[in-house]
mmCIF file of C-alpha atoms in Angstrom:
data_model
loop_
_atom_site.group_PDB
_atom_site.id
_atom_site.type_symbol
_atom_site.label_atom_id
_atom_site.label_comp_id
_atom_site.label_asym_id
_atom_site.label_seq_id
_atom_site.Cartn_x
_atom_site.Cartn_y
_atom_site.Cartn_z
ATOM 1 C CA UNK E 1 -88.161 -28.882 -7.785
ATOM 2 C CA UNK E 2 -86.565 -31.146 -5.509
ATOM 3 C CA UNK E 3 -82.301 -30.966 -5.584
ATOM 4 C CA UNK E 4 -80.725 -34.383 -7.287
ATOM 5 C CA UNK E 5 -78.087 -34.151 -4.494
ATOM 6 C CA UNK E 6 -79.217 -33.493 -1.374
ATOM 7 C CA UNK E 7 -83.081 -33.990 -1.798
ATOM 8 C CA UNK E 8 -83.835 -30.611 -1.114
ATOM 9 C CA UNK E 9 -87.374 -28.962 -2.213
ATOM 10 C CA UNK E 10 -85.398 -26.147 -3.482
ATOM 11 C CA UNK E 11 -89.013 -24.780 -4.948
ATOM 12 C CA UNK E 12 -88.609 -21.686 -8.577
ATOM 13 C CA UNK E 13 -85.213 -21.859 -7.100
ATOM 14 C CA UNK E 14 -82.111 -22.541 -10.360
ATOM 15 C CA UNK E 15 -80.028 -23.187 -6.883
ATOM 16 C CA UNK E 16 -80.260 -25.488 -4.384
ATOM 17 C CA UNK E 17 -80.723 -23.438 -0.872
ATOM 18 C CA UNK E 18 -79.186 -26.110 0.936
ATOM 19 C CA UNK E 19 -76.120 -27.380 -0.481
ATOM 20 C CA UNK E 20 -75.795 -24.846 -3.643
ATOM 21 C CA UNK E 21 -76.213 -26.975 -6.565
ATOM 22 C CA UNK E 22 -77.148 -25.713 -10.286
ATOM 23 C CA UNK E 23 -80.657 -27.372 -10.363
ATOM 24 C CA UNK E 24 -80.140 -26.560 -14.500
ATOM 25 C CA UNK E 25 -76.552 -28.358 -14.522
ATOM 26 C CA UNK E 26 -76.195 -30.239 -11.368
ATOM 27 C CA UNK E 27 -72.841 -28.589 -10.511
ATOM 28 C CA UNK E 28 -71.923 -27.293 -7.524
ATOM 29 C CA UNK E 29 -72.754 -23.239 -6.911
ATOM 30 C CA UNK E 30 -69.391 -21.401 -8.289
ATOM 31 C CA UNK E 31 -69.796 -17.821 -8.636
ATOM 32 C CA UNK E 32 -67.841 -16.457 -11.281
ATOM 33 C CA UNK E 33 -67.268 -12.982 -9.718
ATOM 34 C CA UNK E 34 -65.192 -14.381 -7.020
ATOM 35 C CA UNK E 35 -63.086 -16.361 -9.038
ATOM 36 C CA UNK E 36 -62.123 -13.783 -11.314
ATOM 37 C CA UNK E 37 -60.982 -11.866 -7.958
ATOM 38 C CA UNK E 38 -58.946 -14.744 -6.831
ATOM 39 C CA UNK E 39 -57.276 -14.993 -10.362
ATOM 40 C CA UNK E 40 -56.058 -11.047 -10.502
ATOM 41 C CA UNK E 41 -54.908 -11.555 -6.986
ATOM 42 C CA UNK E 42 -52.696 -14.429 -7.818
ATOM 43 C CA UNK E 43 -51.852 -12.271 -10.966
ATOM 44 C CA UNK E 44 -50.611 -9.279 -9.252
ATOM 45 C CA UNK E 45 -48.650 -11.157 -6.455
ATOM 46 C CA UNK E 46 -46.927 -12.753 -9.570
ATOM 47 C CA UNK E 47 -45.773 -9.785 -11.461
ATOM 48 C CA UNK E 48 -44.598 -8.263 -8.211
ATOM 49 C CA UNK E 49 -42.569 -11.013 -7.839
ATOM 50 C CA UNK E 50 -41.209 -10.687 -11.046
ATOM 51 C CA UNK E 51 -40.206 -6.883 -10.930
ATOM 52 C CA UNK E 52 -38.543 -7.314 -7.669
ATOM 53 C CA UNK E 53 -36.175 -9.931 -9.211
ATOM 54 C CA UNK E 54 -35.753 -7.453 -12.041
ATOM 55 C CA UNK E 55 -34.712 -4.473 -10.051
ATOM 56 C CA UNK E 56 -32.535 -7.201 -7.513
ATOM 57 C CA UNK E 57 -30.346 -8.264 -10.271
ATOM 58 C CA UNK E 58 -30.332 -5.887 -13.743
ATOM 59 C CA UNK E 59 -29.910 -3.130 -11.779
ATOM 60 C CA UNK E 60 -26.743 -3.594 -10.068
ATOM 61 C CA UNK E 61 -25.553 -5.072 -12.901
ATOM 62 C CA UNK E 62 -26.153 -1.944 -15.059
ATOM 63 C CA UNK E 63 -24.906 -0.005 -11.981
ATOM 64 C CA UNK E 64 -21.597 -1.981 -12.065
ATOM 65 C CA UNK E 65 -20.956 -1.205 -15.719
ATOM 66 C CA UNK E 66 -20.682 2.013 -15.408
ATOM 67 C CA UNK E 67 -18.456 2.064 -12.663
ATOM 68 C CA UNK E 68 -16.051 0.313 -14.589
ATOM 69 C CA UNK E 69 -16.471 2.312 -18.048
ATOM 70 C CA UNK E 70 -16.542 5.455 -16.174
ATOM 71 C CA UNK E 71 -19.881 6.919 -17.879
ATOM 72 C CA UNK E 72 -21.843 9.090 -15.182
ATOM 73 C CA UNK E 73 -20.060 7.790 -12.496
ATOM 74 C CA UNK E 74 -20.156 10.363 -9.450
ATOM 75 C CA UNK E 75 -17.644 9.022 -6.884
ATOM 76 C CA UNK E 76 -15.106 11.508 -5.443
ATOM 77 C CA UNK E 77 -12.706 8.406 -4.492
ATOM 78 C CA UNK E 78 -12.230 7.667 -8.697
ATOM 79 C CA UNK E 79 -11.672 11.991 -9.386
ATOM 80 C CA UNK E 80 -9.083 12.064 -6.704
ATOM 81 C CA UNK E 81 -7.553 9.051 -7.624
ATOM 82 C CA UNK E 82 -7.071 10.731 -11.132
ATOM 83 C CA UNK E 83 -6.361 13.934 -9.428
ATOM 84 C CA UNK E 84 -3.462 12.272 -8.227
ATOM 85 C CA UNK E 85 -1.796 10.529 -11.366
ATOM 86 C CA UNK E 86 -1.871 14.049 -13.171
ATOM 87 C CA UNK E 87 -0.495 15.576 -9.994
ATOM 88 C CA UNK E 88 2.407 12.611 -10.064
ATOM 89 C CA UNK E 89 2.698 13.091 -13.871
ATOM 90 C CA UNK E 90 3.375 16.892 -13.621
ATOM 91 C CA UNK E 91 5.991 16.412 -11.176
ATOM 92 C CA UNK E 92 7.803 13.912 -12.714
ATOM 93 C CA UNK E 93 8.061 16.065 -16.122
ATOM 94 C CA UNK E 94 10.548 18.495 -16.022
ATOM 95 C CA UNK E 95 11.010 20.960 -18.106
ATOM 96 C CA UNK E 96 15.002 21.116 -20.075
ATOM 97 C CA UNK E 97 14.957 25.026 -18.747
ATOM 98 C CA UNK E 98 14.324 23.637 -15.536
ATOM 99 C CA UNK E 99 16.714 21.025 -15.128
ATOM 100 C CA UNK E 100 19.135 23.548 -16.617
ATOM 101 C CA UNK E 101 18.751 25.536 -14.176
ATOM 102 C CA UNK E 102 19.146 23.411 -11.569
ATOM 103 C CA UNK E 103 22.326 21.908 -13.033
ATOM 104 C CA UNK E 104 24.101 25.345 -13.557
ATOM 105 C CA UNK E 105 23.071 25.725 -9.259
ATOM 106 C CA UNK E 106 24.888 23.012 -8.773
ATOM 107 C CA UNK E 107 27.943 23.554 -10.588
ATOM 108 C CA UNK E 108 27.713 26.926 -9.131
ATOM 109 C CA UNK E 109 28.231 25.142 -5.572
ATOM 110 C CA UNK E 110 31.133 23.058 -7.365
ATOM 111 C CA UNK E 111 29.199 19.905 -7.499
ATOM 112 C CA UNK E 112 30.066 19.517 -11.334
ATOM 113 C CA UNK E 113 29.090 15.500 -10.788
ATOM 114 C CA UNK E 114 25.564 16.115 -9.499
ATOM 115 C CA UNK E 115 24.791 19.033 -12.022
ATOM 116 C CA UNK E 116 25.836 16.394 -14.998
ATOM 117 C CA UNK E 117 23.876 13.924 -13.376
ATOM 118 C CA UNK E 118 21.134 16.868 -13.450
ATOM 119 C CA UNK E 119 21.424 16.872 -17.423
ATOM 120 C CA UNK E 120 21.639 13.328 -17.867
ATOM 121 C CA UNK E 121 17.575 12.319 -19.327
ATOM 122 C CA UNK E 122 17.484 15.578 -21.168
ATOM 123 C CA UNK E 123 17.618 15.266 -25.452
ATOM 124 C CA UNK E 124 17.691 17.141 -27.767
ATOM 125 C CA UNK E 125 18.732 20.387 -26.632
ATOM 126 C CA UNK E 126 21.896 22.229 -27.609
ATOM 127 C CA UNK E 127 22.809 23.887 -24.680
ATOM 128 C CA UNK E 128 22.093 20.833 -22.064
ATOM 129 C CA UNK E 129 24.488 19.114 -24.459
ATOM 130 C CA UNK E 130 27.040 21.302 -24.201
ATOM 131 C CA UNK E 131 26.856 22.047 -20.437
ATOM 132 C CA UNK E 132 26.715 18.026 -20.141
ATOM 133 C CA UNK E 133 30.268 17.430 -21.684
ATOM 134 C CA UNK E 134 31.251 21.281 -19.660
ATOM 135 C CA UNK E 135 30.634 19.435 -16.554
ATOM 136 C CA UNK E 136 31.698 16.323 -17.176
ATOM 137 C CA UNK E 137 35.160 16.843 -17.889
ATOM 138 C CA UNK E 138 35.210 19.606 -15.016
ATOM 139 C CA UNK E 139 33.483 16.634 -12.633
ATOM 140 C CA UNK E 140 36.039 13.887 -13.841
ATOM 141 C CA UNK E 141 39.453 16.677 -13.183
ATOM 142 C CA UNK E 142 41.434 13.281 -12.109
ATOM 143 C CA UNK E 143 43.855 16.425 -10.128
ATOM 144 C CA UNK E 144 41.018 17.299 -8.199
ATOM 145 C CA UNK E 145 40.455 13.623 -6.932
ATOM 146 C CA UNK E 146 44.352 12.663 -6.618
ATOM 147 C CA UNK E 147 43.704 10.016 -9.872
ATOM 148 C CA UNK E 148 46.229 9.853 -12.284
ATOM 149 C CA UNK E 149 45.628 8.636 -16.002
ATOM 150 C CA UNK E 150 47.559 5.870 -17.558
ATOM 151 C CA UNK E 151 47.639 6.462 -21.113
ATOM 152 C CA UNK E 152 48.587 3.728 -23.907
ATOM 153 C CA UNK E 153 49.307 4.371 -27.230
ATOM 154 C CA UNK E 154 48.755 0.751 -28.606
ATOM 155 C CA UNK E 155 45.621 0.592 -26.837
ATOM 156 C CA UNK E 156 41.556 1.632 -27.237
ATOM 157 C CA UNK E 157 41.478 2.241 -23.455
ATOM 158 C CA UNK E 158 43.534 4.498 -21.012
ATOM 159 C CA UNK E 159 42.935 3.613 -17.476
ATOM 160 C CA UNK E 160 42.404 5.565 -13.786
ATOM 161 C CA UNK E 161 44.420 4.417 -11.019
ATOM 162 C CA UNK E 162 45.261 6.368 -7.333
ATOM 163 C CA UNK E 163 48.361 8.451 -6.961
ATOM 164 C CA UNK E 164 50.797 6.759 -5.661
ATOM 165 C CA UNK E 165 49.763 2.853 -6.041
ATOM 166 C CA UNK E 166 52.275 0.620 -7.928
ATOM 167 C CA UNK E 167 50.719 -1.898 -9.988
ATOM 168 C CA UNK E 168 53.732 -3.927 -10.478
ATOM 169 C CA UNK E 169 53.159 -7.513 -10.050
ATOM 170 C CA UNK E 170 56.800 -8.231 -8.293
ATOM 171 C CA UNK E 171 55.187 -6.646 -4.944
ATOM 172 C CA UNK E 172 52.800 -8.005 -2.703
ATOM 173 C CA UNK E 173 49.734 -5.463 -3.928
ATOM 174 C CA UNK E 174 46.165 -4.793 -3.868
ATOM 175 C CA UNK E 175 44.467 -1.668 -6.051
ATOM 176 C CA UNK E 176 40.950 -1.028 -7.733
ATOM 177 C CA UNK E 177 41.225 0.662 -10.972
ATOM 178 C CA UNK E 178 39.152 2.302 -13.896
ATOM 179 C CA UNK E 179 38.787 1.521 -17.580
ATOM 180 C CA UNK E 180 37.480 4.010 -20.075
ATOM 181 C CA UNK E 181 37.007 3.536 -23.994
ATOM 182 C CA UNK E 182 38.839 6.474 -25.624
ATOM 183 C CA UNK E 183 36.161 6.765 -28.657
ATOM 184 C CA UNK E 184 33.004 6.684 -26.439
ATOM 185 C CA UNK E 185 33.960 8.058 -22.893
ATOM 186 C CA UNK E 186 30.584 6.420 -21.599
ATOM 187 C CA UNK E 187 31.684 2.555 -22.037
ATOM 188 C CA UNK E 188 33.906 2.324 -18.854
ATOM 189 C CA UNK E 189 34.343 -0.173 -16.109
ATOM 190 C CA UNK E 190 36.037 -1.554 -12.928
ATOM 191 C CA UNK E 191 38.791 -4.089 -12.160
ATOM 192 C CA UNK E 192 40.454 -5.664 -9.591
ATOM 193 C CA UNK E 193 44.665 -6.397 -9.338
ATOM 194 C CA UNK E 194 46.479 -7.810 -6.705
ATOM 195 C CA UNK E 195 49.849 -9.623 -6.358
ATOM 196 C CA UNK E 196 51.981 -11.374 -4.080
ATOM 197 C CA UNK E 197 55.198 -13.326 -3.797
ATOM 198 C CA UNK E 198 56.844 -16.105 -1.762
ATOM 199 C CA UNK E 199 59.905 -18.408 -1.635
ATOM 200 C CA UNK E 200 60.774 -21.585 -2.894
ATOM 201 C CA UNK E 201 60.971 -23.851 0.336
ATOM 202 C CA UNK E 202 59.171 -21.388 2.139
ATOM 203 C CA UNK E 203 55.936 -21.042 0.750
ATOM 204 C CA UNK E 204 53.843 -23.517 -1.800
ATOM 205 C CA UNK E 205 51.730 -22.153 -4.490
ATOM 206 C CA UNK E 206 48.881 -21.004 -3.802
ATOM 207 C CA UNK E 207 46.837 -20.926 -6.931
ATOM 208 C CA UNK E 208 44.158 -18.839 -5.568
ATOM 209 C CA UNK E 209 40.494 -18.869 -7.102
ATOM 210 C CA UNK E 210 38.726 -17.364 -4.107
ATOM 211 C CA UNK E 211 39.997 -13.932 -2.394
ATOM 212 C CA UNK E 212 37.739 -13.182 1.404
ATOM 213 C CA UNK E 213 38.182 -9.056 2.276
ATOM 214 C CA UNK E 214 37.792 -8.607 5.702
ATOM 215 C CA UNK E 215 37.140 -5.366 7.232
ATOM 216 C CA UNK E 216 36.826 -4.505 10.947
ATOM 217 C CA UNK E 217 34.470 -6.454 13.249
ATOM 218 C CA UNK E 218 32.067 -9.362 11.352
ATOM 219 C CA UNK E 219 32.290 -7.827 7.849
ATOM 220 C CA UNK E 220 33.815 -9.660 4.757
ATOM 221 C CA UNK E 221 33.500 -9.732 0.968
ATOM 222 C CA UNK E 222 34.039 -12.976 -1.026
ATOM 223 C CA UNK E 223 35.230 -12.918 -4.491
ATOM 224 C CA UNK E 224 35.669 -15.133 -6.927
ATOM 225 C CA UNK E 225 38.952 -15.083 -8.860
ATOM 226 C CA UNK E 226 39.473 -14.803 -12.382
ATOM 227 C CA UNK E 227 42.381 -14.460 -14.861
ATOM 228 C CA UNK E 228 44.999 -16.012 -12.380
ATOM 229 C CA UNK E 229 48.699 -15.603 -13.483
ATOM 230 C CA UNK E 230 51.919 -17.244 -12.136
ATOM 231 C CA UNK E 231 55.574 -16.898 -12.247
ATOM 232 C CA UNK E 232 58.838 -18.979 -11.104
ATOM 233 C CA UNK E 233 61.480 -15.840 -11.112
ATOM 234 C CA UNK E 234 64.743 -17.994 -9.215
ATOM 235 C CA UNK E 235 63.430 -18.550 -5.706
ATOM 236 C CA UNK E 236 60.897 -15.757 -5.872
ATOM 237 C CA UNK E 237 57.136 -17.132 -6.407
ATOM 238 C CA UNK E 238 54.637 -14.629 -8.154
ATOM 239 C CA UNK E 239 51.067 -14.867 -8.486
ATOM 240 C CA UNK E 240 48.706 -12.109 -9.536
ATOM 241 C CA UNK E 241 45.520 -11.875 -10.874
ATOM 242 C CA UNK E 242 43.525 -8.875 -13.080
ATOM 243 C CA UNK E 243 39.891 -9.239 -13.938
ATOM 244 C CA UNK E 244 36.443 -7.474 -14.279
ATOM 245 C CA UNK E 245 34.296 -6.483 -11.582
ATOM 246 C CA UNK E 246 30.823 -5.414 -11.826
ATOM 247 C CA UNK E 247 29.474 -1.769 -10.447
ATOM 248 C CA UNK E 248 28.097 -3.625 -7.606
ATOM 249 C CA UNK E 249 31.262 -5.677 -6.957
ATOM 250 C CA UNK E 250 33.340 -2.363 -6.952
ATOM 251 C CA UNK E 251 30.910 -0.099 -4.732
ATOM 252 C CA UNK E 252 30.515 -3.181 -2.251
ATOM 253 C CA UNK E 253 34.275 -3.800 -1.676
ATOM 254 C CA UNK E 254 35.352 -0.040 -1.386
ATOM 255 C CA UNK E 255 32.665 0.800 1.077
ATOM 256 C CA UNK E 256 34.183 -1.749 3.072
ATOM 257 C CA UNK E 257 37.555 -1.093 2.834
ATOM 258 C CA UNK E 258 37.015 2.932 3.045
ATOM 259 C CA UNK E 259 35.027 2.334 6.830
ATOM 260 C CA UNK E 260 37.499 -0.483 8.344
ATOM 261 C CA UNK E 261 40.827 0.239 10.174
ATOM 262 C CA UNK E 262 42.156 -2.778 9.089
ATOM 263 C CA UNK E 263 41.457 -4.820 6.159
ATOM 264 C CA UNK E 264 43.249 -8.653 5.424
ATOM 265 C CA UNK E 265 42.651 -10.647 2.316
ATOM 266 C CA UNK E 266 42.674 -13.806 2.253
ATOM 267 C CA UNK E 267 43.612 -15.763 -0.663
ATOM 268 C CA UNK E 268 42.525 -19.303 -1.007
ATOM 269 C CA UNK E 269 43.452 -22.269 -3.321
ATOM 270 C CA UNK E 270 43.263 -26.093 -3.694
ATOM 271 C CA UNK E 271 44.706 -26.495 -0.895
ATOM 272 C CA UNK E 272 46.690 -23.779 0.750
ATOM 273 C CA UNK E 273 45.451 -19.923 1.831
ATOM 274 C CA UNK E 274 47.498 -17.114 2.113
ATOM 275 C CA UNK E 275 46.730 -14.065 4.046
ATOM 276 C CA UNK E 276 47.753 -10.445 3.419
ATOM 277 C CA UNK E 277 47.158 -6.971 5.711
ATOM 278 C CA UNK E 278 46.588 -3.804 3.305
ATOM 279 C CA UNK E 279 48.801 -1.052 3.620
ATOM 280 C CA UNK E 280 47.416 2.186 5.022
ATOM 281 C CA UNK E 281 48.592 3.574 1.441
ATOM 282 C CA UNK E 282 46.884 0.749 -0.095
ATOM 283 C CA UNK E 283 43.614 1.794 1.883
ATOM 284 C CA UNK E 284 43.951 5.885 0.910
ATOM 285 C CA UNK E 285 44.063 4.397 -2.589
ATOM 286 C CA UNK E 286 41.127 2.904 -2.483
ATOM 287 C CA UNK E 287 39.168 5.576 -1.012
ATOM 288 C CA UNK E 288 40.818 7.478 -3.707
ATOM 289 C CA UNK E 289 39.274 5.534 -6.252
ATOM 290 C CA UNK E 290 36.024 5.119 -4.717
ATOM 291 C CA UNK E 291 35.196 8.353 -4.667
ATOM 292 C CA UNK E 292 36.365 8.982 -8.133
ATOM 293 C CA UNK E 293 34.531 5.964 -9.385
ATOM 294 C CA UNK E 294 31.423 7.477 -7.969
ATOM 295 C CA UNK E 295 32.084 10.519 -10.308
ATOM 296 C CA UNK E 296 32.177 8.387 -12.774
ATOM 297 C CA UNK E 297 28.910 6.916 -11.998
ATOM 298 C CA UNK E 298 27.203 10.278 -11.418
ATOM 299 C CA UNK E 299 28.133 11.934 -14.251
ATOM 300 C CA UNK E 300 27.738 9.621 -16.946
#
């Protein structure tokens, strides 16, 4: 049998020697054998393919859940991290024996405001309440701090001032006092008073609304004036003013005061300033005050 494509005498043969054709079909010599071989290679190169993707991306992602939920998670960085809060949490709370105790040290040493302060947070327990309101009114002695009390019949209020200081608004003054609410001890606050006088002819009005405290080198305070008051008494000018000050306000201007030598405030208006040197009794008074307002602030 000769081949129909290349001529060949390919003889009994079904294939064509030379070029490989089926003599039965006439289409080229395929064997199936080695296509199948070809076809599971391909196959296998695939689905490697595929679980290397698999484990490159679900994996991490699974890994990176857990982290987060916490499930089966061994990292030593995450248990000492909560080591730490419960450490932190067991310091902070303090038992009310505790605190107790450390309160009645203090008031042992005569610090009566730091052991209040000591019994401050604690609630609901009888005999930190009682030692509170002990030490408080030992703490807040105005003899011990050279305070006196100003009480007022007609009034909701009684207020602390410094030995000594007169308040009257004829003289040329400058004091810090306290306020405390007679029903509820704990509502209390600061103020500020100052006064000064001139002469008709000698001196306009000043109608101050800023005040400038000046201590010793660069250091000043401004303030802002509030509840102004003035007064023609024959030729004698008087202007005073009384208002709030804030916690803040009050600490700021005492530390100053209490660490300068010498201290002039200067009281400005419209259009005229007016300046005045505290007293060395004005400036005792003050620290006076200070450090009972700090009392104040420690024990309640």
């Amino acid at each position: 049998m000769f081949c129909p494509k290349c001529g060949k005498d390919a003889g009994e043969n079904k294939f064509c020697p030379e070029c490989g054709t089926n003599l039965e079909t006439g289409l080229p010599n395929e064997p199936v054998s080695e296509k199948k071989s070809l076809t599971k290679k391909k196959l296998a190169i695939i689905i490697g393919v595929i679980v290397i993707l698999i484990i490159l991306i679900i994996i991490p992602s699974i890994s990176g859940k857990s982290k987060k939920s916490g499930e089966n998670v061994n990292d030593s960085s995450v248990s000492s991290s909560a080591e730490g809060k419960t450490k932190a949490t067991e310091v902070v709370t303090v038992s009310p024996k505790k605190q107790i105790e450390e309160a009645e040290a203090l008031a042992a040493k005569g610090d009566y405001a730091g052991a209040a302060y000591a019994l401050k947070s604690v609630t609901g327990n009888e005999e930190a309440a009682l030692l509170l309101a002990e030490y408080r009114e030992k703490a807040l002695d105005n003899t011990l701090y050279q305070c006196y009390w100003e009480e007022d019949a007609m009034s909701d209020y009684h207020w602390a001032y410094a030995n000594g200081v007169d308040n009257a608004v004829t003289n040329s003054n400058f004091l810090l006092y306290i306020h405390q609410e007679k029903a509820n001890p704990q509502s209390y606050g600061f103020h500020l008073f100052s006064s000064f006088i001139g002469y008709a002819g000698s001196n306009e009005w000043i109608f101050p609304n800023t005040m400038r405290i000046k201590g010793d080198g660069e250091k000043y305070i401004d303030v802002a004036i509030t509840g102004r008051k003035s007064n023609m008494d024959g030729r004698a000018m008087q202007e005073w003013f009384n208002f709030d000050i804030s916690t803040e306000e009050f600490n700021s201007i005492c530390e100053l005061i209490s660490t300068s030598q010498k201290v002039t405030i200067r009281f400005s208006g419209p259009t005229y300033y007016r300046d005045m040197e505290l007293t060395e009794k004005q400036i005792e008074g003050v620290k006076t005050i200070y450090r009972y307002g700090l009392a104040f602030e420690k024990a309640y």
